[in-house]
XYZ file of C-alpha atoms in Angstrom:
318
model
C 0.000 0.000 0.000
C 1.768 3.146 -1.212
C -0.703 5.711 0.150
C -2.285 5.150 3.537
C -4.506 8.227 3.060
C -5.764 9.421 -0.314
C -8.524 11.947 -0.983
C -9.830 13.214 -4.308
C -11.865 16.425 -4.649
C -12.770 16.181 -0.952
C -15.326 18.864 -0.086
C -17.109 19.874 3.114
C -19.490 22.811 3.473
C -21.103 24.479 6.455
C -23.890 26.456 4.838
C -22.234 28.998 2.536
C -18.789 28.349 4.067
C -16.597 25.891 2.181
C -14.346 24.436 4.895
C -12.640 21.890 2.628
C -12.520 22.767 -1.065
C -11.910 19.852 -3.470
C -8.886 18.734 -1.470
C -6.501 16.224 -3.037
C -4.337 14.682 -0.328
C -1.866 11.797 -0.420
C -0.049 10.438 2.625
C 2.529 7.712 2.087
C 2.748 4.767 4.436
C 5.587 4.731 7.013
C 6.024 8.517 7.024
C 5.471 11.342 9.500
C 3.315 13.726 7.472
C 2.579 17.263 8.658
C -0.720 18.933 7.737
C -0.072 22.658 8.008
C -2.219 25.738 7.775
C -3.426 28.791 9.690
C -6.452 28.663 11.991
C -9.592 28.110 9.930
C -7.694 26.460 7.065
C -9.788 23.275 7.224
C -7.324 21.008 9.024
C -9.559 19.753 11.840
C -12.531 19.299 9.502
C -10.370 17.141 7.215
C -9.128 15.018 10.126
C -12.662 14.462 11.401
C -13.688 13.255 7.940
C -10.723 10.856 7.856
C -11.746 9.227 11.143
C -15.438 9.078 10.258
C -16.724 11.815 12.581
C -17.970 13.979 9.693
C -19.464 13.141 6.322
C -18.063 14.997 3.309
C -20.349 16.758 0.846
C -18.318 15.608 -2.139
C -15.249 13.731 -3.305
C -13.767 10.432 -2.181
C -11.749 9.298 0.830
C -9.515 6.226 0.843
C -7.901 5.218 4.133
C -5.798 2.100 4.732
C -6.526 0.881 1.220
C -10.314 1.069 1.544
C -12.903 3.555 0.354
C -14.011 5.105 3.610
C -17.681 4.686 4.472
C -19.357 5.706 7.685
C -20.269 2.220 8.762
C -16.848 0.574 8.604
C -15.693 -0.145 12.162
C -13.019 -2.505 10.795
C -11.258 0.469 9.165
C -11.761 2.811 12.110
C -10.374 0.180 14.502
C -7.036 0.371 12.656
C -6.768 4.136 13.198
C -5.592 5.884 16.362
C -6.924 9.417 16.870
C -6.136 12.200 19.314
C -8.399 15.260 18.986
C -7.268 18.834 19.509
C -6.755 19.508 23.250
C -8.155 16.172 24.474
C -10.325 16.615 27.573
C -9.328 13.811 29.917
C -11.268 13.062 33.131
C -9.180 14.446 35.982
C -10.630 12.073 38.595
C -9.139 9.016 36.880
C -5.586 7.728 37.061
C -3.623 7.367 33.817
C -3.811 3.584 33.986
C -7.555 3.715 34.695
C -8.228 5.880 31.658
C -6.321 3.537 29.366
C -8.109 0.553 30.889
C -11.484 2.169 30.115
C -10.460 2.738 26.502
C -9.076 -0.793 26.299
C -12.456 -2.197 27.343
C -14.141 -0.014 24.703
C -11.790 -1.478 22.087
C -12.807 -4.973 23.223
C -9.350 -5.845 24.512
C -9.042 -8.768 26.915
C -7.875 -8.199 30.487
C -4.568 -9.934 29.666
C -4.028 -7.707 26.610
C -4.785 -4.549 28.634
C -2.434 -5.558 31.427
C 0.346 -6.092 28.905
C -0.283 -3.110 26.614
C -0.954 -0.326 29.123
C 2.414 -0.445 30.977
C 4.267 -0.670 27.646
C 2.487 2.414 26.281
C 3.016 4.423 29.472
C 6.702 3.583 29.237
C 6.797 4.626 25.570
C 5.268 8.061 26.252
C 7.428 8.657 29.324
C 4.709 8.201 31.963
C 5.819 4.879 33.431
C 6.284 6.357 36.912
C 3.119 8.483 36.771
C 0.534 5.961 35.593
C -1.041 5.650 39.045
C -1.289 9.418 39.561
C -4.547 11.275 39.007
C -4.771 12.933 35.593
C -5.709 16.144 37.404
C -2.110 16.266 38.656
C -0.651 15.953 35.142
C 0.865 18.903 33.285
C -0.535 19.778 29.850
C 2.385 18.013 28.197
C 1.751 14.869 30.248
C -1.946 14.931 29.330
C -1.039 15.235 25.634
C 1.304 12.266 25.966
C -1.404 10.252 27.721
C -3.719 11.173 24.833
C -1.139 9.730 22.445
C -0.956 6.528 24.490
C -4.746 6.254 24.184
C -4.451 6.727 20.410
C -1.965 3.821 20.271
C -3.895 1.438 22.509
C -5.523 -0.478 19.642
C -2.125 -0.977 17.913
C -3.172 1.135 14.884
C -1.473 1.276 11.503
C -2.232 5.007 11.251
C -2.183 7.611 14.030
C -3.912 10.957 13.434
C -3.018 13.777 15.832
C -4.788 17.136 15.821
C -2.510 19.959 17.019
C -0.525 17.793 19.489
C 1.662 20.744 20.543
C -1.152 23.251 21.079
C -1.005 25.179 24.343
C 2.221 23.595 25.547
C 5.243 25.342 27.015
C 8.669 24.662 25.425
C 9.357 21.718 27.760
C 5.980 20.156 26.993
C 6.543 20.613 23.249
C 9.870 18.781 23.462
C 8.213 15.936 25.395
C 5.447 15.557 22.822
C 7.894 15.795 19.918
C 10.017 12.989 21.356
C 6.891 10.877 21.846
C 5.940 11.335 18.196
C 9.419 10.209 17.171
C 8.999 7.077 19.306
C 5.652 6.365 17.633
C 7.243 6.636 14.189
C 10.018 4.218 15.228
C 7.350 1.578 15.837
C 6.509 1.620 12.113
C 3.242 3.520 12.530
C 2.313 6.188 9.972
C 1.751 9.530 11.732
C -0.458 12.245 10.233
C -0.531 15.387 12.339
C -2.055 18.806 11.900
C -0.265 21.827 13.256
C 0.427 25.516 12.841
C 3.649 25.216 14.879
C 5.974 25.192 11.913
C 9.221 24.940 13.862
C 8.039 21.751 15.557
C 6.850 20.162 12.312
C 10.178 20.951 10.665
C 11.933 18.829 13.291
C 9.563 15.850 13.116
C 8.030 15.440 9.671
C 9.439 13.873 6.535
C 6.520 15.076 4.369
C 4.269 18.130 4.477
C 0.985 19.323 3.003
C 0.124 23.013 3.339
C -3.561 23.927 3.291
C -5.252 27.336 3.247
C -8.999 27.997 3.133
C -9.635 24.335 2.433
C -7.295 24.176 -0.578
C -3.945 22.345 -0.742
C -1.310 24.973 -1.527
C 1.651 22.577 -1.709
C 2.521 18.979 -0.826
C 5.705 16.904 -0.860
C 8.852 16.166 1.130
C 10.308 18.926 3.281
C 13.102 19.321 0.734
C 10.645 19.630 -2.161
C 8.534 22.207 -0.336
C 11.592 24.271 0.614
C 12.759 24.218 -2.999
C 9.584 26.056 -4.035
C 11.064 29.236 -2.614
C 14.089 30.658 -4.377
C 16.832 32.490 -2.569
C 20.225 31.885 -0.997
C 20.832 29.456 1.806
C 23.678 30.215 4.172
C 25.752 27.839 6.251
C 26.883 29.427 9.500
C 29.979 27.839 11.013
C 31.651 28.825 14.258
C 35.342 28.206 13.637
C 38.399 28.286 15.868
C 41.540 29.380 13.980
C 39.503 31.007 11.214
C 42.108 32.175 8.694
C 42.316 33.307 5.085
C 43.445 29.774 4.217
C 40.206 28.373 5.638
C 38.083 30.842 3.667
C 40.068 30.072 0.500
C 39.506 26.319 0.915
C 35.762 26.777 1.426
C 35.461 29.053 -1.607
C 36.965 26.293 -3.761
C 33.891 24.114 -3.184
C 31.803 24.031 -6.417
C 28.489 24.837 -4.709
C 29.800 27.877 -2.768
C 28.993 31.341 -4.136
C 30.510 33.390 -1.295
C 32.325 32.929 2.022
C 32.954 35.707 4.527
C 34.048 36.237 8.121
C 31.758 37.540 10.885
C 33.843 37.479 14.055
C 34.589 33.804 14.774
C 31.800 32.806 12.421
C 32.201 31.833 8.794
C 29.159 32.584 6.624
C 29.024 30.411 3.534
C 26.423 31.200 0.871
C 25.577 28.164 -1.233
C 23.610 27.586 -4.448
C 22.135 24.206 -3.508
C 19.455 23.110 -1.076
C 21.203 19.828 -0.374
C 22.685 19.456 3.107
C 26.371 20.021 2.339
C 27.521 20.843 5.870
C 29.826 17.821 5.988
C 31.701 18.974 2.856
C 32.036 22.503 4.248
C 33.273 21.105 7.544
C 35.897 19.008 5.742
C 37.092 22.070 3.797
C 37.405 24.099 7.007
C 39.486 21.332 8.590
C 41.639 21.051 5.445
C 42.356 24.795 5.703
C 43.563 24.430 9.290
C 40.394 25.512 11.079
C 38.509 23.733 13.867
C 34.718 23.527 13.590
C 32.922 24.306 16.852
C 29.400 24.314 15.404
C 27.834 24.368 11.950
C 24.212 25.140 11.086
C 21.981 26.070 8.165
C 20.697 29.622 8.151
C 18.190 30.494 5.484
C 14.598 29.924 4.590
C 12.849 27.826 7.159
C 9.570 26.018 6.688
C 7.885 29.108 8.124
C 9.390 31.280 5.373
C 8.185 28.798 2.754
C 4.750 28.674 4.355
C 4.287 32.443 4.325
C 5.634 32.829 0.778
C 3.299 30.127 -0.560
C 0.268 31.721 1.089
C 1.248 35.117 -0.325
C 1.667 33.553 -3.765
C -1.794 32.002 -3.485
C -3.315 35.397 -2.664
C -1.624 36.980 -5.673
C -2.981 34.237 -7.943
C -6.523 34.802 -6.651
C -6.265 38.555 -7.282
C -5.082 37.941 -10.844
C -7.992 35.565 -11.494
C -10.459 38.107 -10.101
C -9.250 40.857 -12.503
């Protein structure tokens, strides 16, 4: 199965408002796919259609190799879902909540007793499973929500804004949990407007605005849609003219200049060539302390694509 999610001309209306507008979406199996867009873009509506909570007004939806109907529990049972800001009962313990969901899934007592401790360990709550959920931080509650989404051993996990409302520590915790999920061979499809987080987790991205897919592909492909220089910033000990000369000899380098102890290297490729630059610095007698990419981030791409979409609409309206 190449695509675990595939929609064609997917449409959902609320009266005169078109929330999802003939959306074509493809999510490959065994990927972490980010679904990006501003508030009101149609992300949550799309996710609810994918898990069978909403009926579309047009188009087709194929999930896990089957045309999605709204009376197909066999398909839904293979999907794990965490809604935006899950509201978990504070009077229950973490283990109790998962046990309740396990019973709803029809899991045997033996299966629940085996699965629940393993999932709590995976999401970093092994020592807190017997604490009341009311004592959990927001990040811990999000991670417990992810454990619930994994309880039925799904092939596809759909997460709606998993980093919403979290402080930086909570965001790191949730991000690491998502990485652990992906390591288990589960396809992860997550909606978010937190571009920096998605950039660190996802291998593929679809950008949506006003219900329309603006762009879709790998992170590299999406970044390539925006022209402009990318700069490698290297902090170098013993930064000399010989080092700069060596770096300038690299075929993909257009300029190299000094900024204090930092070497700024402008390149004409979007490939990750930091290792080659590092080798050239060492060959010139320098010592690399740190080396990073500085240029268009996913956020830059996102904003440029939305601006381009607005320009296209204005031209059509003329």
